[in-house]
mmCIF file of C-alpha atoms in Angstrom:
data_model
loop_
_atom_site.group_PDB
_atom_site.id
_atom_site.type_symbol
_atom_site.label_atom_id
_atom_site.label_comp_id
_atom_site.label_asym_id
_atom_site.label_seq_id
_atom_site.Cartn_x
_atom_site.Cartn_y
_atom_site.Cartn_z
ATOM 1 C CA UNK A 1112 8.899 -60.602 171.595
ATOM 2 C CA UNK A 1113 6.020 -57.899 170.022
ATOM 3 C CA UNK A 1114 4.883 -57.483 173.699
ATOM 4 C CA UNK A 1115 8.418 -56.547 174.981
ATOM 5 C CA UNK A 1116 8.368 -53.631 172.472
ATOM 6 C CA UNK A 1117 5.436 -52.361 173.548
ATOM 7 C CA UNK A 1118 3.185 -49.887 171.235
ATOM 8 C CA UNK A 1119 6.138 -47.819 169.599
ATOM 9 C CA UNK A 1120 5.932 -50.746 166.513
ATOM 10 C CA UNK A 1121 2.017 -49.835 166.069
ATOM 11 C CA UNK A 1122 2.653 -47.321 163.261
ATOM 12 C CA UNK A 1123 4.862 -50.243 161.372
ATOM 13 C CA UNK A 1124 3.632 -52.943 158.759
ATOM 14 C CA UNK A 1125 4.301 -56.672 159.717
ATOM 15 C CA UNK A 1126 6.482 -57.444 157.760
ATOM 16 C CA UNK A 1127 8.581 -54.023 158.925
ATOM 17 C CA UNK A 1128 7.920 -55.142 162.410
ATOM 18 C CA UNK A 1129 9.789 -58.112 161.983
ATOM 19 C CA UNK A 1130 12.426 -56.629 160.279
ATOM 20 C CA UNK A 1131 12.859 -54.152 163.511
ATOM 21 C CA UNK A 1132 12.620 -56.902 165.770
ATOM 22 C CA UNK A 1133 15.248 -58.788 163.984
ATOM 23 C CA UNK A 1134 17.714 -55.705 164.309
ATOM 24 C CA UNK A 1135 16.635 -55.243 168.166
ATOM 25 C CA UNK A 1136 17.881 -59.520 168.417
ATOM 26 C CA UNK A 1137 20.850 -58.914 166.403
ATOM 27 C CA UNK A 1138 22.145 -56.119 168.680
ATOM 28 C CA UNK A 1139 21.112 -58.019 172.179
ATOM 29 C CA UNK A 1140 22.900 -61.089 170.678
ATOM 30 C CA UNK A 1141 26.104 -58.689 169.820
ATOM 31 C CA UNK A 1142 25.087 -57.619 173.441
ATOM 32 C CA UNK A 1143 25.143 -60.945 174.693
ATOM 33 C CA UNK A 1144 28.118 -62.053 172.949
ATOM 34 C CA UNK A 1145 30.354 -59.171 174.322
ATOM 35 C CA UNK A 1146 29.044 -59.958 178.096
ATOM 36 C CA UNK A 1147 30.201 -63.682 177.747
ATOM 37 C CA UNK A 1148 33.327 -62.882 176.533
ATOM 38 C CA UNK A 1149 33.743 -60.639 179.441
ATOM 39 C CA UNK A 1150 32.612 -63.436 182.221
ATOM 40 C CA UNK A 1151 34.055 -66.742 180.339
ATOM 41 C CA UNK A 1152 37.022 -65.246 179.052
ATOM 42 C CA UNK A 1153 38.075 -62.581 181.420
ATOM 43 C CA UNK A 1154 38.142 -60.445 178.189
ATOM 44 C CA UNK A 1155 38.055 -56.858 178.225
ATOM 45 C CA UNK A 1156 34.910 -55.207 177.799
ATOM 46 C CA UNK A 1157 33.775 -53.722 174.090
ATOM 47 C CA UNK A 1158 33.337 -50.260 173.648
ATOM 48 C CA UNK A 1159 29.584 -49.494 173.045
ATOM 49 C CA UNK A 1160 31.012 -48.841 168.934
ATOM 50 C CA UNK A 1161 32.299 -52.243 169.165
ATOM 51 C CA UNK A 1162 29.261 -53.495 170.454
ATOM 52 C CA UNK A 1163 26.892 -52.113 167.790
ATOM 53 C CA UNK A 1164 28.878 -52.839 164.899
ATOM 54 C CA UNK A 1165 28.856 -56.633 165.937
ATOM 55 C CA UNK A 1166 25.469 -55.965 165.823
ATOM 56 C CA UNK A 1167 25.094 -54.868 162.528
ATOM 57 C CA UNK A 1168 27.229 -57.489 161.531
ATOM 58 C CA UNK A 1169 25.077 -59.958 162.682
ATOM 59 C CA UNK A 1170 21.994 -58.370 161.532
ATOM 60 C CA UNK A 1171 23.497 -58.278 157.672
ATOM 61 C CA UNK A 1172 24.114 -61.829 158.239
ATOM 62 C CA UNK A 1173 21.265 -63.117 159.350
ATOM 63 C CA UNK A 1174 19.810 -60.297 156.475
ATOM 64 C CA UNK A 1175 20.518 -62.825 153.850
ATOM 65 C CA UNK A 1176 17.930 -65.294 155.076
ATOM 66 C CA UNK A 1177 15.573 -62.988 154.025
ATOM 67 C CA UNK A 1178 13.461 -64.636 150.963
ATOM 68 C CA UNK A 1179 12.247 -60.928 149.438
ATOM 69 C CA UNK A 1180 15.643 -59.316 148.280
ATOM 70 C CA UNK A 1181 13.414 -55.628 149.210
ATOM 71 C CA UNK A 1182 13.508 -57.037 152.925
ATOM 72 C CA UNK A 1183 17.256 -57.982 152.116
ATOM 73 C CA UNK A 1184 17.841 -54.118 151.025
ATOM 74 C CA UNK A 1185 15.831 -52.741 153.651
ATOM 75 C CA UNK A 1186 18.037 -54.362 156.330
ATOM 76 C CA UNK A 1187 21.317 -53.811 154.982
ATOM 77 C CA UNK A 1188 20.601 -49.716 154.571
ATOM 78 C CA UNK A 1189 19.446 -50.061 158.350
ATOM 79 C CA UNK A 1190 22.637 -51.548 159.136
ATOM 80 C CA UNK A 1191 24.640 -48.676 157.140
ATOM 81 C CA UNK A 1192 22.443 -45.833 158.233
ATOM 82 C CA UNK A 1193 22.898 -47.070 162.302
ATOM 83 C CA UNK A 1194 26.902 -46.970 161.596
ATOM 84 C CA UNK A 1195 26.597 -43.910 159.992
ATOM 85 C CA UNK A 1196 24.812 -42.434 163.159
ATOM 86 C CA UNK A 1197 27.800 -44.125 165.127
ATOM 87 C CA UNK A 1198 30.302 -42.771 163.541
ATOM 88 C CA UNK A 1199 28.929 -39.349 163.731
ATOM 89 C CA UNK A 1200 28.143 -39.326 167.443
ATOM 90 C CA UNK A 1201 31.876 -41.109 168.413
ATOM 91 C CA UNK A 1202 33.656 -38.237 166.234
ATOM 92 C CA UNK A 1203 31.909 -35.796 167.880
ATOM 93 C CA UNK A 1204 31.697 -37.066 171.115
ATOM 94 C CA UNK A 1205 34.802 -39.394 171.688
#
C-alpha cells in the first residue's frame, strides 16, 4: 500500500509510516463500511462527520494491537487530534 501513498510518507520513520497507513485503512474501511450499508441496506448515506469518526473508531480499535504502548499513544492522540479538527471545521462550517 506504500506505493499508493506515493512520496508524501518519505519524511516519516517506518514504524510512523505504518502507523499512517493504518489510519489511511481505518478510514477507507469506515469508508467502505458506510458505502455497503448504503447499497445492501438501502440505508441512508453518513454524513462525512459520521464517516470519519467510524474511522477513528476503528483505528483506536485496531490501536490496541499495537505491541509498543508509545505506538498505542501515538494512535489514539491521532484519533483525538483528527476529531478535534472535525469538530472545529463542522461548527464553523455546518
Amino acid at each position: 500500500m506504500e506505493h499508493v501513498a506515493g512520496n508524501w510518507l518519505m519524511g516519516f520513520s517506518k514504524h510512523d509510516k505504518s502507523l499512517i497507513l493504518m489510519g489511511v485503512a481505518a478510514m477507507v474501511w469506515a469508508l467502505w463500511l458506510s458505502r455497503n450499508e448504503v447499497v445492501f441496506y438501502h440505508d441512508n448515506p453518513k454524513t462525512y462527520m459520521q464517516v470519519i469518526y467510524r474511522g477513528t473508531y476503528w483505528c483506536r480499535s485496531w490501536a490496541l494491537l499495537q505491541r509498543h504502548e508509545a505506538a498505542k499513544e501515538k494512535l489514539v492522540q491521532a484519533c483525538r487530534h483528527l476529531e478535534k479538527v472535525v469538530m472545529m471545521v463542522f461548527a464553523h462550517n455546518g
